[in-house]
Tab-separated table of C-alpha atoms in Angstrom:
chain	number	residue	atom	x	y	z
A	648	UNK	CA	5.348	25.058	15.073
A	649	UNK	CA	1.872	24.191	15.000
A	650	UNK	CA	0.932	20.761	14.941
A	651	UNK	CA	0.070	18.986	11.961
A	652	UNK	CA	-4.253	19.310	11.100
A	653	UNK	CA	-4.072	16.875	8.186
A	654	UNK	CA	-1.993	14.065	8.407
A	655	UNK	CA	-1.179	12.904	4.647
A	656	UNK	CA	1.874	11.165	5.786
A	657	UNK	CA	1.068	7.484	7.239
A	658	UNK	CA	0.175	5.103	5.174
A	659	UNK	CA	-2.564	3.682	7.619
A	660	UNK	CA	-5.955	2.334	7.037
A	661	UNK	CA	-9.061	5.128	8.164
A	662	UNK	CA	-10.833	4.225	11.534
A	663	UNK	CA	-14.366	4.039	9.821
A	664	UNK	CA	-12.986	1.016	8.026
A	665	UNK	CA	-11.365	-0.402	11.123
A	666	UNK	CA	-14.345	-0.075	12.837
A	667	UNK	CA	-16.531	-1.780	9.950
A	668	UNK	CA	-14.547	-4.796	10.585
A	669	UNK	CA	-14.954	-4.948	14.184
A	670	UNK	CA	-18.681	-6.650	13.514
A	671	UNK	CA	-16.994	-9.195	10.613
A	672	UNK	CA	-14.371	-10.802	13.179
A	673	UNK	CA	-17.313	-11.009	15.726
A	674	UNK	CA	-19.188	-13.340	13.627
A	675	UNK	CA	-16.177	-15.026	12.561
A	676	UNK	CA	-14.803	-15.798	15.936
A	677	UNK	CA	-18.264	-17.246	16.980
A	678	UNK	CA	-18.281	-19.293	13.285
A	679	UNK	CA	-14.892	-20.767	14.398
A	680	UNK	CA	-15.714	-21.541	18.426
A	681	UNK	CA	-19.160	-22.706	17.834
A	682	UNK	CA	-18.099	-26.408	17.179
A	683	UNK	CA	-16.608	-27.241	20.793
A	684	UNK	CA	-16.223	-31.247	19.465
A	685	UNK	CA	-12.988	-32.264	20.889
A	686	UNK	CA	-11.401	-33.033	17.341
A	687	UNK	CA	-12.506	-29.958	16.426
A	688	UNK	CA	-11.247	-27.746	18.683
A	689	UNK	CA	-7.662	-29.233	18.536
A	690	UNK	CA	-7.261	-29.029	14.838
A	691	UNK	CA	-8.608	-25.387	15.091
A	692	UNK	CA	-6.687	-24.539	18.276
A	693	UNK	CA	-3.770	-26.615	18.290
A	694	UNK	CA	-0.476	-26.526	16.078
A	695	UNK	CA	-1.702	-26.343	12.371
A	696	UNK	CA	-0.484	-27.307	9.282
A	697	UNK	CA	3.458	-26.604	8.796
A	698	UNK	CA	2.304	-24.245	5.409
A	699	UNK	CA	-0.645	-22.623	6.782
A	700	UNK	CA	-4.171	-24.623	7.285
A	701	UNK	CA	-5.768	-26.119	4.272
A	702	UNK	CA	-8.960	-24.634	4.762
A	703	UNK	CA	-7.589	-21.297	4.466
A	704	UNK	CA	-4.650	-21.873	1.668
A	705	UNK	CA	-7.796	-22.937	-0.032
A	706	UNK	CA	-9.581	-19.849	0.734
A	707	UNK	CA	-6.732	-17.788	-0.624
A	708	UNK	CA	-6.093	-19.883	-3.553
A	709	UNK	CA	-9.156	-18.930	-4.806
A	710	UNK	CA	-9.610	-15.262	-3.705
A	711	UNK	CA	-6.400	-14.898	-5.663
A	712	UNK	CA	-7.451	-16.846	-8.596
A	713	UNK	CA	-10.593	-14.533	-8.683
A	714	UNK	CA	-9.707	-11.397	-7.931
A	715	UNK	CA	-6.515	-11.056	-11.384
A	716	UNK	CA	-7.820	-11.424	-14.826
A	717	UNK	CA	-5.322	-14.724	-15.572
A	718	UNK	CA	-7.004	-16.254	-18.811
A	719	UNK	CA	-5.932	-12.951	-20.420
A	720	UNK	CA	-2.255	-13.392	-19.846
A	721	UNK	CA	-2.695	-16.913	-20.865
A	722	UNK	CA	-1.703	-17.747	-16.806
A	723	UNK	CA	-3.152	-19.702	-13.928
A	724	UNK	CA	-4.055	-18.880	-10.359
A	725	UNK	CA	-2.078	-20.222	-7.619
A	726	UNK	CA	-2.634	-24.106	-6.124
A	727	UNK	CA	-3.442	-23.693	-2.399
A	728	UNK	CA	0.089	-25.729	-2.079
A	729	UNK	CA	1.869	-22.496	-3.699
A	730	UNK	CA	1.141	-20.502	-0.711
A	731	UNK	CA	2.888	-20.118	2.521
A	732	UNK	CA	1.215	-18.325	5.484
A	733	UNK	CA	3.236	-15.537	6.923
A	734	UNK	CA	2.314	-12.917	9.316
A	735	UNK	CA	2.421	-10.020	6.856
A	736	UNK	CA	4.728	-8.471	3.749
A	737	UNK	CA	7.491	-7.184	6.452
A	738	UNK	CA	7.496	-10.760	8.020
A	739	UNK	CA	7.768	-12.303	4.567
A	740	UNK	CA	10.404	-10.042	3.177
A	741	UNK	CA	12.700	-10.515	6.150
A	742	UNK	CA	11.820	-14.738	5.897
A	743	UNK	CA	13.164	-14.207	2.589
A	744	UNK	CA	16.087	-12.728	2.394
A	745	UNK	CA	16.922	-14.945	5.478
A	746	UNK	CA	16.251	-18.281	4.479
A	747	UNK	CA	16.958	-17.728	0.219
A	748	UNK	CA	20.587	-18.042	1.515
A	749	UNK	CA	21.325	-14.255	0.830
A	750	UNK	CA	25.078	-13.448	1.817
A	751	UNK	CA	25.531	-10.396	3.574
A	752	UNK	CA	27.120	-7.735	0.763
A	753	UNK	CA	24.861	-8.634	-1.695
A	754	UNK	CA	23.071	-6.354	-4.477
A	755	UNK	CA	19.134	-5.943	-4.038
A	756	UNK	CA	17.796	-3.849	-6.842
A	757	UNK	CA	14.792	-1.588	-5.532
A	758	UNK	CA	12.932	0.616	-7.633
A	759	UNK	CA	13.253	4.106	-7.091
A	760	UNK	CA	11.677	5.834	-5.257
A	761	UNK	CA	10.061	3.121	-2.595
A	762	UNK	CA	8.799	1.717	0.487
A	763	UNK	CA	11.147	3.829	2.772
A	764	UNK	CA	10.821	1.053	5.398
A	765	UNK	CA	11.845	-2.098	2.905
A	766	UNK	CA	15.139	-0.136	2.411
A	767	UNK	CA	15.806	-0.156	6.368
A	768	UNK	CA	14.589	-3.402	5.734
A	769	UNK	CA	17.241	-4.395	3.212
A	770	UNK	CA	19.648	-2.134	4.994
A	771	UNK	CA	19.958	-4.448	8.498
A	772	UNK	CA	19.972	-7.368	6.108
A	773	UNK	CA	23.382	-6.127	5.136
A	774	UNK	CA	22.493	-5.838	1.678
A	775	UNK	CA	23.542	-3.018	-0.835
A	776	UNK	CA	20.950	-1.592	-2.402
A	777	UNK	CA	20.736	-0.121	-5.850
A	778	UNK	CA	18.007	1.820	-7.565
A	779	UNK	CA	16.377	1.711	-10.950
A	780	UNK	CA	13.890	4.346	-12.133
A	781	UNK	CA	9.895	3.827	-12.702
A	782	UNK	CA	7.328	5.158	-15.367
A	783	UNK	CA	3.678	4.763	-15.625
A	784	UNK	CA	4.243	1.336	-16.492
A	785	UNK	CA	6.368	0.376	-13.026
A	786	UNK	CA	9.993	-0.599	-13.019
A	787	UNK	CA	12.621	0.630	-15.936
A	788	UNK	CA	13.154	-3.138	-16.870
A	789	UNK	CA	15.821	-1.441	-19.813
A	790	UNK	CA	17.791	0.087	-17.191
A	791	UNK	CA	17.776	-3.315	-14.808
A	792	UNK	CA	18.806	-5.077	-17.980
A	793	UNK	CA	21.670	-2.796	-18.702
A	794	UNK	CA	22.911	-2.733	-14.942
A	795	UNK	CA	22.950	-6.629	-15.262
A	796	UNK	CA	25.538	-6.292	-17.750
A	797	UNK	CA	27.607	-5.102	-14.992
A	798	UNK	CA	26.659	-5.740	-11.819
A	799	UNK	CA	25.557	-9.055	-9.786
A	800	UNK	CA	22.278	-9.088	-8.630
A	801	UNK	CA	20.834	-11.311	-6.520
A	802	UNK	CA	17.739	-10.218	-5.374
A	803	UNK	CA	15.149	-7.476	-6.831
A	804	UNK	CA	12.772	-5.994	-5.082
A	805	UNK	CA	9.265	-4.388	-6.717
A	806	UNK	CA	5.961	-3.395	-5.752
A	807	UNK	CA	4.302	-4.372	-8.597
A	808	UNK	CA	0.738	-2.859	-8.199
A	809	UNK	CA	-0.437	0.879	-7.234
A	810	UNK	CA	3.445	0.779	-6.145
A	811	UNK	CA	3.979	2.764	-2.719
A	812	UNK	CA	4.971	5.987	-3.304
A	813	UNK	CA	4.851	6.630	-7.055
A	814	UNK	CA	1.533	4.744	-7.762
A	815	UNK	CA	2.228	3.289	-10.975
A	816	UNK	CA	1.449	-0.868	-12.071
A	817	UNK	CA	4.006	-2.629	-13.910
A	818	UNK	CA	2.187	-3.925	-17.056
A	819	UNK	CA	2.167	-7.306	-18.213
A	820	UNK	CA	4.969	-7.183	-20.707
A	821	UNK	CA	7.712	-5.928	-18.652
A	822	UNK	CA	6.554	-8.798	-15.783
A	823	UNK	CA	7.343	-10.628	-18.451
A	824	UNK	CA	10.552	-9.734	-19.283
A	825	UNK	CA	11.535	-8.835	-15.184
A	826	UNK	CA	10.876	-12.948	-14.728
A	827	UNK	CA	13.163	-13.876	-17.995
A	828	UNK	CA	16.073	-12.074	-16.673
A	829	UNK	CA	15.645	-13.395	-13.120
A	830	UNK	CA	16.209	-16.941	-15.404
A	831	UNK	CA	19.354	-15.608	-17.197
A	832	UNK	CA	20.767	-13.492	-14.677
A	833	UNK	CA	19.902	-16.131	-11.199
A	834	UNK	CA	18.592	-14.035	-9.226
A	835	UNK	CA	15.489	-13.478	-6.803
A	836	UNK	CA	12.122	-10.916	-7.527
A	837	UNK	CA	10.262	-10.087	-4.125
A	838	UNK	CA	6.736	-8.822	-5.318
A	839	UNK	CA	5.124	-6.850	-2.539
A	840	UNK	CA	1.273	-6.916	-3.659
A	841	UNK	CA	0.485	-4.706	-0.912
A	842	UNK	CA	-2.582	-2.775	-2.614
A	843	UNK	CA	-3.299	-5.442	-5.688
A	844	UNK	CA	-6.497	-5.864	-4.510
A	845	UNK	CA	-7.263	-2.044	-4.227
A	846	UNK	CA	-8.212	-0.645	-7.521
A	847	UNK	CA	-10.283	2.423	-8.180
A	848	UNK	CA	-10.662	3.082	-11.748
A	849	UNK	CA	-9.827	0.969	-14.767
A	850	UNK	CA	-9.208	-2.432	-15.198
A	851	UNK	CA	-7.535	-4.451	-11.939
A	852	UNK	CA	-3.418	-4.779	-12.531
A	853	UNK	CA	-1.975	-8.083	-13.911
A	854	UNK	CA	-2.202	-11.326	-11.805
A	855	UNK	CA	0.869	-11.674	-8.889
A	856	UNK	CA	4.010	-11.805	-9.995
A	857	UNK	CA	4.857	-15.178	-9.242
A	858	UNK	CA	2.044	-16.440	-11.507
A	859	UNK	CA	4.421	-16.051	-14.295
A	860	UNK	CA	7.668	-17.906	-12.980
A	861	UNK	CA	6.056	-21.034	-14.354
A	862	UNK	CA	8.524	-22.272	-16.603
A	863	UNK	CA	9.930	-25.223	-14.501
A	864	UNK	CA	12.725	-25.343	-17.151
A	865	UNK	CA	14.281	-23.232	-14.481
A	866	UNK	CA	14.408	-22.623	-11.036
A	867	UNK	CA	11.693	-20.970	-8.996
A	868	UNK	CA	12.790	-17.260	-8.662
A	869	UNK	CA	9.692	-15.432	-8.018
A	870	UNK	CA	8.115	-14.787	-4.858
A	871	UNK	CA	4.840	-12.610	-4.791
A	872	UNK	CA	3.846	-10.998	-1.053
A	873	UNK	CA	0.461	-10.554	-0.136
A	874	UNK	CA	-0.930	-9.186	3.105
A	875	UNK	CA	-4.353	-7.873	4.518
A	876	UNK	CA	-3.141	-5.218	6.378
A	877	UNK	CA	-4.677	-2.971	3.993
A	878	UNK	CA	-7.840	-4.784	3.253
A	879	UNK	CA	-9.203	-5.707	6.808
A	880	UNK	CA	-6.182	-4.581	9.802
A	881	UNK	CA	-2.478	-4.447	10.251
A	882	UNK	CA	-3.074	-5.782	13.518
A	883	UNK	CA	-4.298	-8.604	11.828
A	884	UNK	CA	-0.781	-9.551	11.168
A	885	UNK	CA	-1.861	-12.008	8.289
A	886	UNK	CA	-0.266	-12.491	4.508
A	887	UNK	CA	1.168	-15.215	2.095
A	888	UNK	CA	3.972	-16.140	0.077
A	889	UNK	CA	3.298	-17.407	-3.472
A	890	UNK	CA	5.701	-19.487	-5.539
A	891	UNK	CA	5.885	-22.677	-6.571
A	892	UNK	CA	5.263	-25.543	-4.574
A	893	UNK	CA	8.259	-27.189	-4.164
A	894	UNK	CA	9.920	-23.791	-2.158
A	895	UNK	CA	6.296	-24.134	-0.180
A	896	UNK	CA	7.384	-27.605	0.791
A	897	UNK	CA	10.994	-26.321	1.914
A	898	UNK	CA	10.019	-23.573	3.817
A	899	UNK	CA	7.428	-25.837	5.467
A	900	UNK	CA	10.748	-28.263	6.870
A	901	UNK	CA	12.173	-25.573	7.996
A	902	UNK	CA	12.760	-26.589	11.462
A	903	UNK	CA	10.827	-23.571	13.252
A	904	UNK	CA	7.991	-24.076	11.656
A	905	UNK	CA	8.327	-27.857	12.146
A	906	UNK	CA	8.625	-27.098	15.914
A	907	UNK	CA	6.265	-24.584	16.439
A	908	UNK	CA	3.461	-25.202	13.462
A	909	UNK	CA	2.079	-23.343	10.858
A	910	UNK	CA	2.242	-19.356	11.416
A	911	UNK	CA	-1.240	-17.673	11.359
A	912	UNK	CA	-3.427	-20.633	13.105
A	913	UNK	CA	-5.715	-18.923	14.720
A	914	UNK	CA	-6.032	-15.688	12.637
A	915	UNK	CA	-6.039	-17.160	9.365
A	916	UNK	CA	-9.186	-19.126	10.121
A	917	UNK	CA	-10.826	-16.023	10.648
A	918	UNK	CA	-9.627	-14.606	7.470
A	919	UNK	CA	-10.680	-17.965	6.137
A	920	UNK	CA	-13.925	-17.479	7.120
A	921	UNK	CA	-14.430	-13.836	5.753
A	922	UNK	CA	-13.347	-15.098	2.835
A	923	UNK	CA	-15.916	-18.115	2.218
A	924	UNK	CA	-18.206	-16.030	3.947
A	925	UNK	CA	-18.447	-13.048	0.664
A	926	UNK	CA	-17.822	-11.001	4.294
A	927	UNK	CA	-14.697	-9.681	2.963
A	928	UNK	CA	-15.595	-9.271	-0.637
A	929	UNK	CA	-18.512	-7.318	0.742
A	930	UNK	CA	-16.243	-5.415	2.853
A	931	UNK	CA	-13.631	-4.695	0.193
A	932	UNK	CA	-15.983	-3.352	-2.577
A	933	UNK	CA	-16.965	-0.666	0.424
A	934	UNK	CA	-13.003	0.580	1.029
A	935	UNK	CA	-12.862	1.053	-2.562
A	936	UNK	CA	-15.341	3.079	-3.273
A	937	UNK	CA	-14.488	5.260	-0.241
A	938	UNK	CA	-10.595	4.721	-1.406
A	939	UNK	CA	-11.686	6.228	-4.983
A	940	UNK	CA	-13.932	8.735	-3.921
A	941	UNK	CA	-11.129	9.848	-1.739
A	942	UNK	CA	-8.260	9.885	-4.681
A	943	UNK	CA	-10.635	12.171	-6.971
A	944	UNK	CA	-11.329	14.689	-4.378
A	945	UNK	CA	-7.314	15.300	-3.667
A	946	UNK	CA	-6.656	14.842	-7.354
A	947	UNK	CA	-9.574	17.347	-8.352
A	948	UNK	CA	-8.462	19.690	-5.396
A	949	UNK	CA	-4.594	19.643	-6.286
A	950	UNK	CA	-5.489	20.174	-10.376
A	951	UNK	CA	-7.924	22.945	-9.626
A	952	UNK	CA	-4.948	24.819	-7.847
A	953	UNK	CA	-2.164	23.597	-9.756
A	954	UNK	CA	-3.154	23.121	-13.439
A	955	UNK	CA	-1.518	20.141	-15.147
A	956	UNK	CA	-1.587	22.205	-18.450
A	957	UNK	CA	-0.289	25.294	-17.445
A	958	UNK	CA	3.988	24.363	-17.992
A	959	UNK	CA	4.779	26.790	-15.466
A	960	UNK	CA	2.229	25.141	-12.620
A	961	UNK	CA	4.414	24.424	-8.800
A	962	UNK	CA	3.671	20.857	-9.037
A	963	UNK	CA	3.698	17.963	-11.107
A	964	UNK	CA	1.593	14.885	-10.645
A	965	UNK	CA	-0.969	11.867	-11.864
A	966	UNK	CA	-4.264	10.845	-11.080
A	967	UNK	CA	-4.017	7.602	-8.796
A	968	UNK	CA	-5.867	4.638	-9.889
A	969	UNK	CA	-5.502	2.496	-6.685
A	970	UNK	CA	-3.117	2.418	-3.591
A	971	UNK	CA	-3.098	4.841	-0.907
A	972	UNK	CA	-0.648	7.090	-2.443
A	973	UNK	CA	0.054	9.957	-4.915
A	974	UNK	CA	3.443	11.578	-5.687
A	975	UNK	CA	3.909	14.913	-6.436
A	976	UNK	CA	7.082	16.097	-8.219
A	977	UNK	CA	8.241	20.244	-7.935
A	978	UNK	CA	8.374	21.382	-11.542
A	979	UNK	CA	11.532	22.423	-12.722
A	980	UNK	CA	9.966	24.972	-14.430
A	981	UNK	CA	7.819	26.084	-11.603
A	982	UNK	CA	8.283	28.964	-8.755
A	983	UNK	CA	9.798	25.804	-6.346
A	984	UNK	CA	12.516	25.431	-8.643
A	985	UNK	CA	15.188	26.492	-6.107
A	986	UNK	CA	13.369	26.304	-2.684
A	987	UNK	CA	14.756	23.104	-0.963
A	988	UNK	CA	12.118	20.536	-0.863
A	989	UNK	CA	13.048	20.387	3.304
A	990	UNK	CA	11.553	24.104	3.544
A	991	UNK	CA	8.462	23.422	1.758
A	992	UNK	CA	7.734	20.948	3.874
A	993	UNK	CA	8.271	22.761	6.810
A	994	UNK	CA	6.124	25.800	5.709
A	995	UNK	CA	3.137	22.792	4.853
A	996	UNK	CA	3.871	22.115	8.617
A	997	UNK	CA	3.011	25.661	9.592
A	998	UNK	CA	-0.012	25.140	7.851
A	999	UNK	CA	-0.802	22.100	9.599
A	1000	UNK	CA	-0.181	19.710	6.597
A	1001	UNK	CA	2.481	16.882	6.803
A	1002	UNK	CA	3.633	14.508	4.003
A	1003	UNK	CA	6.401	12.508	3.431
A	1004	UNK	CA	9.711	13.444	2.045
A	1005	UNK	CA	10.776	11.386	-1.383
A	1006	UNK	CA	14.126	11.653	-0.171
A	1007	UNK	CA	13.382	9.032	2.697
A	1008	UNK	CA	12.049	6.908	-0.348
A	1009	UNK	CA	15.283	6.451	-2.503
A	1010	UNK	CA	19.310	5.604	-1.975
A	1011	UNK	CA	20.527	8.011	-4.835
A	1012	UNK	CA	22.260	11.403	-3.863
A	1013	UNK	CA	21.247	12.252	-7.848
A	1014	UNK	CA	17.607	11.031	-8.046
A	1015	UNK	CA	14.621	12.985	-8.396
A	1016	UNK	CA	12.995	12.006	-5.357
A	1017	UNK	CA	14.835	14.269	-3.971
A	1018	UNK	CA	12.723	16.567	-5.215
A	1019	UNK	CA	9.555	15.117	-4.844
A	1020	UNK	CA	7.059	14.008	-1.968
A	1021	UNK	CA	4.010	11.874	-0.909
A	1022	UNK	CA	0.863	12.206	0.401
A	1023	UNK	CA	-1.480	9.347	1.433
A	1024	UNK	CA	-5.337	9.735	0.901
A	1025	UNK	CA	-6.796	6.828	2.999
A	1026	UNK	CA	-7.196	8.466	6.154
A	1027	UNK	CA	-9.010	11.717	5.803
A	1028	UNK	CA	-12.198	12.792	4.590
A	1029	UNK	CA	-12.735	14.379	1.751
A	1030	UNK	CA	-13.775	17.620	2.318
A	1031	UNK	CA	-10.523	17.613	4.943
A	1032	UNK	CA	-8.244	16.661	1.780
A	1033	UNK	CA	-9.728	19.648	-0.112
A	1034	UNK	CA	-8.759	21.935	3.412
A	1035	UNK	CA	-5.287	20.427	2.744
A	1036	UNK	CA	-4.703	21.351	-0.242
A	1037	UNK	CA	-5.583	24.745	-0.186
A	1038	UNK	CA	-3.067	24.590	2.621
A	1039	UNK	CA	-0.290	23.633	0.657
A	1040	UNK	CA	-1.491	26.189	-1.896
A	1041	UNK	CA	-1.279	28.653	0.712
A	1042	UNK	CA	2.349	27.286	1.615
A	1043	UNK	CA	3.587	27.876	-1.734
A	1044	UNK	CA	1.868	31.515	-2.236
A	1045	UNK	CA	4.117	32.209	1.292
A	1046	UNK	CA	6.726	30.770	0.396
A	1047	UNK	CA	7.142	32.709	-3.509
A	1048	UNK	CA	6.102	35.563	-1.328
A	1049	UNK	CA	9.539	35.407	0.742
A	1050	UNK	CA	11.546	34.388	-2.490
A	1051	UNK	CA	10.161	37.365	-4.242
A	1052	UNK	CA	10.686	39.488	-1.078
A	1053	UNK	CA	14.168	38.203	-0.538
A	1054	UNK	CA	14.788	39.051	-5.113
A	1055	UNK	CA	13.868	42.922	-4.104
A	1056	UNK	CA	16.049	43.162	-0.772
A	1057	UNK	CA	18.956	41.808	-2.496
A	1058	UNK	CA	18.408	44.187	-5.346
């Protein structure tokens, strides 16, 4: 089998935009050693504040605050003393579910499809994981509703922006309604905000999730994830928790943070100083455009070869307004209709294209994901996604080739 030309299957940020960052923690890491005072250097390189360093909660507080459109949903940003410094979404989601006092045989609720690596996540957590559907406008909160009638939930998780694979942003109204039943139902929403800060076209998604749990009339039950893996390097390893202040404070006491200090010392403050810097703002209006450039070329390239309008077309899918992603769906109506989504992808192999199976992305022997798969557009170029798709186009004329061939034989 030949081996794979373009790689549409990790979800990893491009070198260029690596490399464009290389410059940016230069100037940072000389911003943060130049003051060699010895107060200085131990607050900066000694154990830091149990929550994260103020300087930098402050930074984020206000990045965040700046970056959602919260007067229109009648919400505020996030106090710097809402935010707890973790070393990523995978770190936070695992802090989580360990320290929320999750029993093993619990129900998490995942929307499906999703992050194919939460759900091993979830899965050595001991949890049982359930799935509700999406639409355009993000998780099915009817079909969560009716499930609650049923089942006990106690945790939910949702990527609420550009959501990893399907791409879609749950809208305001149904974060609305996904916080009120966390209230009547007592149970836990884990926002990963992976890509909130990574839109293309159209107006940026709702604020974090957590900026609506703000009814203290009841518990805190929201926890929104954020991370800039995507925005700067996942060998960063930096990202926040946001919720309210008093779960800040208890995390903070927890006794391995007490003992070893605040997570993130050192690499926050460089964050920190990107931030106050406009470094990062600079840096992030750059990915975009490449990021947006990149989504119209594949989603030009895959309409030109599989018309949208024509009810009969192979494949099925929706211009991606931010995220890395875009999921493609065989049309049951199409020429695919009974070739096994695990041959396809093989043939795109031959062809030197890989993607990701949707089955990896659900828990649900009946879902549709099943018949359905993703391809990331950060990492190529675009004149190498347009090669790629006429690969898969080439894939598919094989492939109905064979079927016909195979018709006539049996004839």
């Amino acid at each position: 089998m030949a081996a794979a030309t373009y790689n549409l299957l990790q979800g990893f940020p491009p070198a260029k935009h690596l490399l464009r960052t290389v410059p940016m923690f230069s100037a940072a890491t000389h911003q943060f050693l130049a003051d060699t005072t010895a107060d200085t250097v131990r607050k900066r390189l000694g154990y830091t504040d149990e929550a994260g360093t103020a300087g930098f909660r402050a930074a984020l507080s206000h990045f965040i605050s700046s970056s959602s459109d919260f007067a229109s949903a009648s919400l505020s940003g996030p106090q710097p003393d809402e935010i707890f410094v973790v070393p990523g979404i995978s770190y936070g989601l695992e802090f989580l579910c360990t320290h929320l006092g999750v029993a093993r045989g619990s129900t998490i609720v995942v929307e499906d499809p999703t992050y194919f690596f939460a759900l091993k996540l979830f899965e050595q957590q001991g949890l049982r994981i359930v799935g509700v559907g999406v639409d355009a406008d993000g998780l099915c909160v009817d079909q969560l509703e009716a499930l609650l009638q049923t089942q006990r939930v106690a945790l939910c998780y949702v990527i609420s922006a550009h959501q990893n694979p399907f791409g879609c942003t749950l809208s305001h109204e149904r974060r609305q309604r996904l916080v009120d039943l966390s209230h009547r139902h007592s149970f836990s929403v884990l926002s990963d905000e992976a890509y909130q800060y990574l839109t293309y076209d159209g107006p940026p998604p709702p604020p974090p999730l957590a900026s609506y749990d703000c009814d203290t009339q009841h518990p805190a039950s929201v926890f929104s994830l954020g991370s800039f893996s995507k925005l700067l390097s996942p060998g960063l390893r930096v990202g926040w928790i946001q919720t309210r202040k008093s779960l800040v404070a208890d995390f903070a006491a927890l006794g391995a943070i007490m003992s070893g200090g605040g997570l993130c010392g050192y690499t926050g403050a460089l964050v920190e100083s990107m931030l106050t810097s406009g470094a990062l703002a600079a840096h992030l209006a750059v990915i975009s455009r490449d990021f947006g450039q990149q989504a119209d070329v594949l989603h030009t390239a895959l309409s030109r070869r599989f018309p949208q309008d024509d009810p009969q077309t192979a494949l099925l899918f929706r211009r991606p307004l931010g995220g890395y992603f875009l999921w493609i769906r065989l049309n049951p109506a199409g020429p695919l209709s009974a070739v096994p989504l695990s041959d396809l992808l093989l043939v795109f192999e031959t062809h030197g294209v890989k993607v990701l199976s949707g089955s990896v992305c659900t828990v649900s022997r009946e879902s549709s994901s099943h018949r359905a798969f993703r391809l990331c557009f950060a990492q190529l170029e675009p004149e190498q996604l347009e090669c790629a798709v006429d690969a898969m186009w080439r894939s598919i004329l094989d492939i109905c080739a064979h079927t016909e061939a195979v018709k006539e034989t049996e004839q």
